[in-house]
């Protein structure tokens, strides 16, 4: 089918590339001319495993094109996907101004029936607003349908998640657009559920909030584990074998971050407030997450005492592994906290150093992960990169002035760290 995607960020670009991969013709639109030029010239603006090859293959095959003009995308497609940012406002609610602007642009460009699909994460009832806007600003007064089709991909695994999704949610106001949406998703071999549009919008916020809740639950448990001598990983393994609970997203950490969970939690709390419900459970999820960072910083200061004039090595800057995304990254927050206490930092991240340079000042960026510990008073693991598990621990121990390692991601085995002679402090173990 002929598709366009307005907004070429993490969701828009990966979705566009995957749609093209299964044979659709896709026009990706973005108002950032530099980004579009990069994509047209064969470059890629973000790091996402497998994406570069996917984009190149489909661009070369002529199935994936890029433009800065919304009208061009709308003209060349039957179904228009919106994947623009919906960032948080200072009060926790969602800034829908990009979405509203795009809805007006689509309306102005429509000359025949279109299906307009929202993929951005939006508050429930936004679909109605989009429909009203298109109706109001449509010049040709042509027919259209608005659909909600939330995206559930994880950064760092985006291509994998998109090619093999757990489910496709299609929220509609009438049955008319369902067949086209099913046709678009037919090659993906995933269960499709069709709901009303409000339910589809809610499924997204409800899912992300639940996943965040799961992480805060395990992080709260980690506190009890530390106080009792239990091991959070064994507790999580035991819990996770119950199919009703599941082991995924029970990884204790220094807290969750990124551009989705913190923002979506605040938004969902606000949405509930606006309909008269005080979602205290989710407020507690936020509080536990904030406490987790406090507790980790305290663990470091309790051990090292004064941080002024000390040097700390930090492994990991991205908000999670397999990405160069540093938005709301717990690792970066930790760096800022340690700097505030007076520590000098030597840092490394496999992919996020370039982006981190813009926001992390007065630190030493180290290209080799095994060299970070040199001359440091302690080393901290802040992001769960798989490759950190391959750290040359003998060398690290010899490089540190004192063999102290704080692990905010529980990457190493306790007995092994003891054998190697580390003072090893992790989460909930
Ligand atoms: C999240 C959801 O997982 C996706 O399903 C959703 O589509 C996406 O938000 C979105 O709304 O766009 P993402 O933010 O890319 O995806 O990353 P996650 O893998 O969910 O990780 C989020 C944070 O939680 C990271 O900081 C990660 O390190 C942390 N985390 C995750 C834990 O601390 N423990 C865990 O067990 C899992």
Short mmCIF file of C-alpha atoms and ligand atoms in Angstrom, two decimals:
data_model
loop_
_atom_site.label_atom_id
_atom_site.label_comp_id
_atom_site.label_asym_id
_atom_site.label_seq_id
_atom_site.Cartn_x
_atom_site.Cartn_y
_atom_site.Cartn_z
CA UNK A 1 0.00 0.00 0.00
CA UNK A 2 1.01 3.63 -0.29
CA UNK A 3 1.77 5.02 3.14
CA UNK A 4 3.20 8.19 4.59
CA UNK A 5 4.61 8.76 8.05
CA UNK A 6 4.74 12.26 9.44
CA UNK A 7 7.58 12.55 11.95
CA UNK A 8 10.84 10.67 11.43
CA UNK A 9 12.01 10.09 15.01
CA UNK A 10 12.56 6.72 16.70
CA UNK A 11 9.00 5.54 16.07
CA UNK A 12 8.42 7.14 12.65
CA UNK A 13 11.69 6.10 11.05
CA UNK A 14 11.64 2.51 12.30
CA UNK A 15 7.97 2.12 11.42
CA UNK A 16 8.56 3.54 7.94
CA UNK A 17 11.53 1.26 7.33
CA UNK A 18 9.67 -1.84 8.55
CA UNK A 19 6.58 -1.04 6.47
CA UNK A 20 8.83 -0.65 3.42
CA UNK A 21 10.61 -3.91 4.26
CA UNK A 22 7.34 -5.86 3.97
CA UNK A 23 6.63 -4.27 0.59
CA UNK A 24 4.66 -1.07 1.21
CA UNK A 25 5.70 2.17 -0.47
CA UNK A 26 6.49 4.68 2.26
CA UNK A 27 7.12 8.41 2.27
CA UNK A 28 8.71 9.62 5.53
CA UNK A 29 8.12 13.29 6.31
CA UNK A 30 10.03 15.44 8.77
CA UNK A 31 10.21 19.21 9.17
CA UNK A 32 13.89 18.94 10.15
CA UNK A 33 15.54 19.60 6.77
CA UNK A 34 18.98 18.53 7.98
CA UNK A 35 17.61 15.16 9.13
CA UNK A 36 15.83 14.62 5.81
CA UNK A 37 19.01 15.49 3.90
CA UNK A 38 20.98 13.01 6.02
CA UNK A 39 18.44 10.26 5.27
CA UNK A 40 18.27 11.10 1.58
CA UNK A 41 22.08 10.98 1.40
CA UNK A 42 22.22 7.51 2.95
CA UNK A 43 22.94 8.57 6.54
CA UNK A 44 20.98 7.76 9.65
CA UNK A 45 20.26 10.20 12.52
CA UNK A 46 19.92 7.69 15.38
CA UNK A 47 21.61 4.49 16.49
CA UNK A 48 19.24 1.53 16.48
CA UNK A 49 20.48 -2.04 15.85
CA UNK A 50 19.67 -3.22 12.31
CA UNK A 51 18.06 0.06 11.26
CA UNK A 52 20.82 1.41 9.04
CA UNK A 53 20.80 -1.70 6.81
CA UNK A 54 17.00 -1.75 6.74
CA UNK A 55 16.75 1.90 5.70
CA UNK A 56 19.49 1.53 3.08
CA UNK A 57 17.95 -1.58 1.54
CA UNK A 58 14.49 -0.05 1.20
CA UNK A 59 15.74 3.36 0.12
CA UNK A 60 17.79 1.69 -2.63
CA UNK A 61 14.77 -0.36 -3.68
CA UNK A 62 12.77 2.87 -4.03
CA UNK A 63 10.17 1.83 -1.45
CA UNK A 64 11.32 4.37 1.17
CA UNK A 65 11.62 8.08 0.40
CA UNK A 66 12.08 11.18 2.51
CA UNK A 67 10.70 14.71 2.25
CA UNK A 68 10.16 17.83 4.34
CA UNK A 69 6.72 18.45 2.82
CA UNK A 70 3.69 17.00 4.59
CA UNK A 71 1.57 17.72 1.51
CA UNK A 72 3.85 15.52 -0.60
CA UNK A 73 3.48 12.63 1.83
CA UNK A 74 -0.29 13.03 2.04
CA UNK A 75 -0.66 13.29 -1.73
CA UNK A 76 1.32 10.10 -2.36
CA UNK A 77 -0.43 7.93 0.24
CA UNK A 78 -3.77 6.36 1.13
CA UNK A 79 -2.95 6.04 4.79
CA UNK A 80 -1.15 8.78 6.71
CA UNK A 81 0.54 7.85 10.00
CA UNK A 82 1.34 10.55 12.54
CA UNK A 83 4.44 9.84 14.64
CA UNK A 84 5.40 13.26 15.98
CA UNK A 85 6.76 13.93 19.48
CA UNK A 86 4.26 14.52 22.28
CA UNK A 87 6.63 15.92 24.92
CA UNK A 88 5.71 16.72 28.52
CA UNK A 89 4.64 20.17 29.68
CA UNK A 90 5.90 21.50 33.02
CA UNK A 91 2.69 20.38 34.80
CA UNK A 92 3.12 16.78 33.58
CA UNK A 93 0.43 16.98 30.90
CA UNK A 94 1.21 16.40 27.22
CA UNK A 95 2.17 19.03 24.67
CA UNK A 96 -0.04 18.21 21.70
CA UNK A 97 0.92 21.23 19.62
CA UNK A 98 3.02 19.24 17.09
CA UNK A 99 0.15 16.80 16.62
CA UNK A 100 -2.38 19.59 16.15
CA UNK A 101 -0.14 21.34 13.63
CA UNK A 102 0.34 18.15 11.63
CA UNK A 103 -3.42 17.47 11.70
CA UNK A 104 -3.96 20.92 10.15
CA UNK A 105 -1.27 20.28 7.53
CA UNK A 106 -2.81 16.94 6.62
CA UNK A 107 -6.27 18.51 6.41
CA UNK A 108 -5.02 21.23 4.09
CA UNK A 109 -3.35 18.70 1.79
CA UNK A 110 -6.19 16.17 1.49
CA UNK A 111 -7.90 15.98 -1.89
CA UNK A 112 -9.42 12.47 -1.56
CA UNK A 113 -10.41 9.97 1.15
CA UNK A 114 -7.59 9.33 3.63
CA UNK A 115 -7.11 7.25 6.72
CA UNK A 116 -5.22 9.26 9.31
CA UNK A 117 -3.57 7.05 11.90
CA UNK A 118 -2.14 8.34 15.14
CA UNK A 119 0.93 6.43 16.36
CA UNK A 120 2.18 9.09 18.78
CA UNK A 121 1.47 8.44 22.46
CA UNK A 122 -1.48 10.67 23.29
CA UNK A 123 -4.05 11.17 26.04
CA UNK A 124 -7.33 9.33 25.65
CA UNK A 125 -9.81 11.28 23.49
CA UNK A 126 -7.08 12.89 21.37
CA UNK A 127 -8.41 11.01 18.31
CA UNK A 128 -11.67 12.96 18.59
CA UNK A 129 -9.71 16.22 18.63
CA UNK A 130 -7.68 15.19 15.59
CA UNK A 131 -10.90 14.35 13.73
CA UNK A 132 -12.45 17.72 14.68
CA UNK A 133 -9.30 19.55 13.55
CA UNK A 134 -9.11 17.79 10.19
CA UNK A 135 -12.80 18.50 9.60
CA UNK A 136 -12.35 22.17 10.48
CA UNK A 137 -9.20 22.78 8.41
CA UNK A 138 -9.91 20.48 5.47
CA UNK A 139 -10.02 22.60 2.31
CA UNK A 140 -11.51 20.04 -0.07
CA UNK A 141 -14.04 18.73 2.50
CA UNK A 142 -13.20 15.14 1.56
CA UNK A 143 -14.08 12.13 3.66
CA UNK A 144 -11.55 10.68 6.13
CA UNK A 145 -11.21 8.33 9.08
CA UNK A 146 -9.09 8.76 12.18
CA UNK A 147 -7.51 5.67 13.74
CA UNK A 148 -5.42 5.14 16.89
CA UNK A 149 -2.62 2.63 16.41
CA UNK A 150 -0.27 2.90 19.40
CA UNK A 151 3.33 1.75 19.08
CA UNK A 152 4.92 -0.60 21.61
CA UNK A 153 8.51 -0.80 20.35
CA UNK A 154 11.42 -0.52 22.76
CA UNK A 155 14.40 1.58 21.79
CA UNK A 156 17.42 -0.60 21.23
CA UNK A 157 15.15 -3.43 20.03
CA UNK A 158 12.91 -1.33 17.80
CA UNK A 159 13.35 -3.22 14.53
CA UNK A 160 12.91 -6.57 16.26
CA UNK A 161 9.81 -5.36 18.15
CA UNK A 162 8.27 -3.88 15.03
CA UNK A 163 8.90 -6.86 12.78
CA UNK A 164 7.60 -9.29 15.44
CA UNK A 165 5.12 -7.37 17.59
CA UNK A 166 3.25 -8.99 20.50
CA UNK A 167 0.06 -7.35 19.25
CA UNK A 168 -1.27 -4.68 16.93
CA UNK A 169 -3.90 -2.41 18.41
CA UNK A 170 -6.27 -0.65 16.05
CA UNK A 171 -8.68 1.83 17.60
CA UNK A 172 -11.44 3.08 15.31
CA UNK A 173 -14.49 5.32 15.33
CA UNK A 174 -16.18 3.28 12.57
CA UNK A 175 -15.46 -0.10 10.88
CA UNK A 176 -14.55 1.52 7.55
CA UNK A 177 -10.71 1.81 7.95
CA UNK A 178 -10.25 -1.61 9.59
CA UNK A 179 -9.67 -3.63 6.39
CA UNK A 180 -6.92 -1.28 5.17
CA UNK A 181 -5.15 -1.36 8.52
CA UNK A 182 -5.35 -5.16 8.61
CA UNK A 183 -3.88 -5.26 5.11
CA UNK A 184 -0.97 -3.04 6.18
CA UNK A 185 -0.20 -5.28 9.13
CA UNK A 186 -0.94 -8.66 7.47
CA UNK A 187 2.77 -9.38 6.69
CA UNK A 188 3.74 -8.96 10.34
CA UNK A 189 1.98 -12.10 11.54
CA UNK A 190 0.85 -10.66 14.87
CA UNK A 191 -2.51 -10.78 16.63
CA UNK A 192 -4.58 -7.73 15.77
CA UNK A 193 -7.12 -6.35 18.18
CA UNK A 194 -9.70 -3.84 17.04
CA UNK A 195 -11.13 -1.56 19.71
CA UNK A 196 -12.88 1.76 20.01
CA UNK A 197 -10.48 4.67 19.65
CA UNK A 198 -10.52 5.72 23.33
CA UNK A 199 -9.60 2.21 24.48
CA UNK A 200 -6.71 2.03 22.01
CA UNK A 201 -5.31 5.31 23.30
CA UNK A 202 -5.69 4.10 26.88
CA UNK A 203 -4.00 0.75 26.16
CA UNK A 204 -0.75 2.60 25.45
CA UNK A 205 -0.64 4.69 28.63
CA UNK A 206 -1.93 1.76 30.69
CA UNK A 207 0.78 -0.56 29.32
CA UNK A 208 3.69 1.79 29.86
CA UNK A 209 2.48 2.69 33.35
CA UNK A 210 2.14 -1.00 34.21
CA UNK A 211 5.67 -1.76 32.99
CA UNK A 212 7.01 1.16 35.03
CA UNK A 213 5.05 -0.15 38.00
CA UNK A 214 6.66 -3.55 37.54
CA UNK A 215 10.13 -1.99 37.66
CA UNK A 216 9.29 0.12 40.71
CA UNK A 217 7.86 -2.97 42.39
CA UNK A 218 11.07 -4.91 41.91
CA UNK A 219 13.12 -1.88 42.96
CA UNK A 220 11.06 -1.55 46.16
CA UNK A 221 11.61 -5.26 46.76
CA UNK A 222 15.34 -4.70 46.30
CA UNK A 223 15.30 -2.45 49.37
CA UNK A 224 13.71 -5.22 51.42
CA UNK A 225 16.22 -7.71 50.01
CA UNK A 226 19.13 -5.52 51.05
CA UNK A 227 17.72 -5.15 54.54
CA UNK A 228 17.19 -8.89 54.97
CA UNK A 229 20.14 -10.42 53.17
CA UNK A 230 17.97 -11.86 50.39
CA UNK A 231 18.94 -11.63 46.73
CA UNK A 232 16.60 -9.69 44.42
CA UNK A 233 17.62 -11.70 41.37
CA UNK A 234 16.66 -14.96 43.02
CA UNK A 235 13.42 -13.45 44.26
CA UNK A 236 12.63 -12.12 40.76
CA UNK A 237 13.51 -15.50 39.19
CA UNK A 238 11.16 -17.25 41.57
CA UNK A 239 8.37 -14.74 40.99
CA UNK A 240 8.89 -14.65 37.26
CA UNK A 241 8.30 -18.38 36.84
CA UNK A 242 4.65 -17.72 37.62
CA UNK A 243 3.26 -17.17 34.13
CA UNK A 244 0.86 -14.59 35.53
CA UNK A 245 3.82 -12.46 36.65
CA UNK A 246 6.58 -13.19 34.10
CA UNK A 247 10.31 -12.53 34.53
CA UNK A 248 10.65 -9.66 32.05
CA UNK A 249 10.82 -6.11 33.44
CA UNK A 250 11.75 -7.38 36.87
CA UNK A 251 15.36 -6.23 36.58
CA UNK A 252 16.26 -4.17 39.66
CA UNK A 253 18.17 -1.04 38.71
CA UNK A 254 19.11 2.47 39.73
CA UNK A 255 15.72 3.43 38.24
CA UNK A 256 13.98 3.63 34.89
CA UNK A 257 14.36 6.56 32.50
CA UNK A 258 14.06 7.41 28.84
CA UNK A 259 11.69 9.48 26.81
CA UNK A 260 8.65 7.27 27.53
CA UNK A 261 8.10 5.93 31.05
CA UNK A 262 8.72 9.14 33.05
CA UNK A 263 6.70 11.21 30.58
CA UNK A 264 3.87 8.71 30.17
CA UNK A 265 3.50 8.18 33.92
CA UNK A 266 3.13 11.92 34.52
CA UNK A 267 0.72 12.19 31.63
CA UNK A 268 -1.41 9.28 32.80
CA UNK A 269 -1.58 10.66 36.34
CA UNK A 270 -2.69 14.00 34.85
CA UNK A 271 -5.26 12.35 32.56
CA UNK A 272 -6.73 10.49 35.54
CA UNK A 273 -6.78 13.71 37.56
CA UNK A 274 -8.68 15.46 34.77
CA UNK A 275 -11.39 12.80 34.88
CA UNK A 276 -11.58 13.01 38.67
CA UNK A 277 -9.37 10.09 39.76
CA UNK A 278 -6.33 10.47 41.98
CA UNK A 279 -4.02 7.74 40.64
CA UNK A 280 -1.97 7.42 43.84
CA UNK A 281 -0.59 4.03 42.83
CA UNK A 282 1.25 5.62 39.90
CA UNK A 283 2.44 8.54 42.02
CA UNK A 284 4.07 5.94 44.27
CA UNK A 285 5.71 4.35 41.21
CA UNK A 286 7.31 7.73 40.47
CA UNK A 287 8.38 8.19 44.08
CA UNK A 288 10.00 4.75 44.29
CA UNK A 289 11.88 5.52 41.08
CA UNK A 290 13.20 8.83 42.42
CA UNK A 291 14.14 7.14 45.73
CA UNK A 292 16.07 4.48 43.89
CA UNK A 293 18.47 7.09 42.50
CA UNK A 294 18.81 8.71 45.95
CA UNK A 295 19.60 5.35 47.49
CA UNK A 296 22.23 4.62 44.86
CA UNK A 297 23.95 7.99 45.34
CA UNK A 298 23.85 7.41 49.10
CA UNK A 299 25.42 3.98 48.65
CA UNK A 300 28.31 5.71 46.88
CA UNK A 301 28.70 8.52 49.41
CA UNK A 302 28.34 6.14 52.37
CA UNK A 303 31.28 4.14 51.01
CA UNK A 304 33.51 6.90 49.63
CA UNK A 305 32.41 9.54 52.19
CA UNK A 306 33.52 12.90 50.71
CA UNK A 307 33.47 12.94 46.90
CA UNK A 308 35.31 16.21 46.47
CA UNK A 309 38.76 15.57 44.95
CA UNK A 310 37.83 11.98 44.14
CA UNK A 311 37.63 10.53 40.65
CA UNK A 312 34.84 8.15 39.72
CA UNK A 313 34.59 6.12 36.55
CA UNK A 314 31.12 5.77 35.07
CA UNK A 315 30.27 3.08 32.53
CA UNK A 316 27.09 3.91 30.64
CA UNK A 317 25.44 7.20 29.71
CA UNK A 318 22.47 6.07 27.59
CA UNK A 319 19.15 5.50 29.39
CA UNK A 320 19.40 1.80 28.54
CA UNK A 321 21.50 -0.54 26.42
CA UNK A 322 21.60 -0.67 22.61
CA UNK A 323 20.76 3.00 22.11
CA UNK A 324 22.48 6.37 21.89
CA UNK A 325 19.44 8.03 23.47
CA UNK A 326 20.27 10.01 26.62
CA UNK A 327 16.87 11.59 27.22
CA UNK A 328 15.93 11.31 30.91
CA UNK A 329 18.83 8.92 31.36
CA UNK A 330 19.37 7.75 34.96
CA UNK A 331 23.07 7.38 34.07
CA UNK A 332 23.33 11.06 33.17
CA UNK A 333 21.40 12.10 36.24
CA UNK A 334 23.83 10.07 38.31
CA UNK A 335 26.79 11.81 36.62
CA UNK A 336 25.31 15.21 37.42
CA UNK A 337 24.69 14.18 41.02
CA UNK A 338 28.26 12.95 41.47
CA UNK A 339 29.62 16.13 39.90
CA UNK A 340 27.51 18.20 42.27
CA UNK A 341 29.15 16.34 45.17
CA UNK A 342 32.51 17.43 43.76
CA UNK A 343 33.68 14.22 42.05
CA UNK A 344 35.69 14.29 38.84
CA UNK A 345 34.35 11.82 36.27
CA UNK A 346 35.83 9.53 33.64
CA UNK A 347 32.98 8.21 31.51
CA UNK A 348 32.32 5.80 28.66
CA UNK A 349 29.34 4.64 26.65
CA UNK A 350 29.49 2.39 23.58
CA UNK A 351 27.14 4.62 21.56
CA UNK A 352 25.97 7.67 23.50
CA UNK A 353 29.18 9.66 24.05
CA UNK A 354 28.60 12.00 21.15
CA UNK A 355 25.14 12.98 22.33
CA UNK A 356 26.33 13.17 25.95
CA UNK A 357 29.06 15.72 25.09
CA UNK A 358 26.38 18.37 24.64
CA UNK A 359 25.02 18.02 28.18
CA UNK A 360 27.84 16.56 30.23
CA UNK A 361 30.57 19.11 30.79
CA UNK A 362 33.98 18.86 32.50
CA UNK A 363 34.26 15.08 32.32
CA UNK A 364 36.85 12.91 30.61
CA UNK A 365 35.33 10.83 27.82
CA UNK A 366 37.23 7.55 27.53
CA UNK A 367 37.05 5.55 24.30
CA UNK A 368 38.00 2.16 25.80
CA UNK A 369 35.69 0.76 28.48
CA UNK A 370 38.59 -1.10 30.08
CA UNK A 371 40.56 2.15 30.52
CA UNK A 372 37.84 4.09 32.36
CA UNK A 373 38.88 2.86 35.81
CA UNK A 374 42.48 4.14 35.49
CA UNK A 375 43.28 6.31 38.50
CA UNK A 376 39.68 6.21 39.77
CA UNK A 377 38.65 5.83 43.39
CA UNK A 378 35.67 3.72 42.29
CA UNK A 379 33.87 2.51 39.20
CA UNK A 380 30.11 2.72 38.63
CA UNK A 381 27.97 0.74 36.17
CA UNK A 382 25.04 2.93 35.19
CA UNK A 383 23.64 1.35 31.99
CA UNK A 384 22.93 -2.33 31.30
CA UNK A 385 25.06 -2.70 28.13
CA UNK A 386 25.75 -6.40 27.47
CA UNK A 387 29.35 -5.62 26.56
CA UNK A 388 30.08 -4.32 30.05
CA UNK A 389 29.78 -7.95 31.14
CA UNK A 390 32.96 -8.55 29.10
CA UNK A 391 34.90 -5.95 31.12
CA UNK A 392 38.48 -7.02 31.89
CA UNK A 393 37.84 -7.12 35.63
CA UNK A 394 41.43 -8.02 36.58
CA UNK A 395 42.65 -4.94 34.75
CA UNK A 396 39.88 -2.80 36.22
CA UNK A 397 40.79 -3.90 39.75
CA UNK A 398 44.46 -3.11 39.18
CA UNK A 399 43.58 0.30 37.64
CA UNK A 400 41.43 1.48 40.53
CA UNK A 401 43.15 3.12 43.48
CA UNK A 402 40.72 1.06 45.61
CA UNK A 403 38.85 -1.93 44.16
CA UNK A 404 35.36 -0.50 44.66
CA UNK A 405 32.65 -1.16 42.09
CA UNK A 406 29.06 0.12 42.35
CA UNK A 407 26.79 -1.75 39.98
CA UNK A 408 23.46 -0.03 39.29
CA UNK A 409 22.45 -2.83 36.90
CA UNK A 410 23.49 -6.07 38.67
CA UNK A 411 25.67 -7.20 35.78
CA UNK A 412 28.16 -9.33 37.71
CA UNK A 413 28.12 -12.45 39.82
CA UNK A 414 28.54 -11.79 43.55
CA UNK A 415 30.83 -14.76 44.27
CA UNK A 416 33.02 -13.99 41.24
CA UNK A 417 33.43 -10.35 42.32
CA UNK A 418 34.40 -11.46 45.79
CA UNK A 419 36.91 -13.93 44.36
CA UNK A 420 38.42 -11.13 42.27
CA UNK A 421 38.83 -9.03 45.40
CA UNK A 422 36.30 -6.28 44.69
CA UNK A 423 34.29 -4.34 47.20
CA UNK A 424 31.19 -4.83 45.08
CA UNK A 425 27.93 -3.04 45.81
CA UNK A 426 24.96 -3.79 43.58
CA UNK A 427 21.17 -3.45 43.88
CA UNK A 428 19.17 -5.65 46.24
CA UNK A 429 21.82 -8.30 46.67
C1 LIG B 1 9.16 1.68 26.60
C2 LIG B 1 8.26 0.44 26.50
O1 LIG B 1 8.97 -0.71 26.97
C3 LIG B 1 7.80 0.21 25.06
O2 LIG B 1 6.90 -0.89 25.00
C4 LIG B 1 7.11 1.48 24.55
O3 LIG B 1 6.71 1.35 23.20
C5 LIG B 1 8.08 2.66 24.66
O4 LIG B 1 8.46 2.81 26.05
C6 LIG B 1 7.38 3.91 24.17
O5 LIG B 1 6.40 4.33 24.80
O6 LIG B 1 7.70 4.40 23.09
P1 LIG B 1 11.73 2.21 26.05
O7 LIG B 1 11.50 3.48 26.80
O8 LIG B 1 12.37 2.25 24.72
O9 LIG B 1 10.33 1.41 25.84
O10 LIG B 1 12.65 1.27 26.95
P2 LIG B 1 12.43 0.09 28.02
O11 LIG B 1 13.11 -1.11 27.53
O12 LIG B 1 11.01 -0.04 28.40
O13 LIG B 1 13.26 0.66 29.27
C7 LIG B 1 12.84 1.84 29.94
C8 LIG B 1 13.70 2.06 31.18
O14 LIG B 1 13.43 1.07 32.17
C9 LIG B 1 15.20 2.00 30.92
O15 LIG B 1 15.84 3.02 31.65
C10 LIG B 1 15.58 0.63 31.41
O16 LIG B 1 16.93 0.53 31.80
C11 LIG B 1 14.64 0.48 32.60
N1 LIG B 1 14.35 -0.92 32.99
C12 LIG B 1 13.71 -1.75 32.12
C13 LIG B 1 14.69 -1.36 34.25
O17 LIG B 1 15.26 -0.62 35.07
N2 LIG B 1 14.37 -2.65 34.61
C14 LIG B 1 13.72 -3.49 33.75
O18 LIG B 1 13.46 -4.66 34.15
C15 LIG B 1 13.40 -3.03 32.47
#
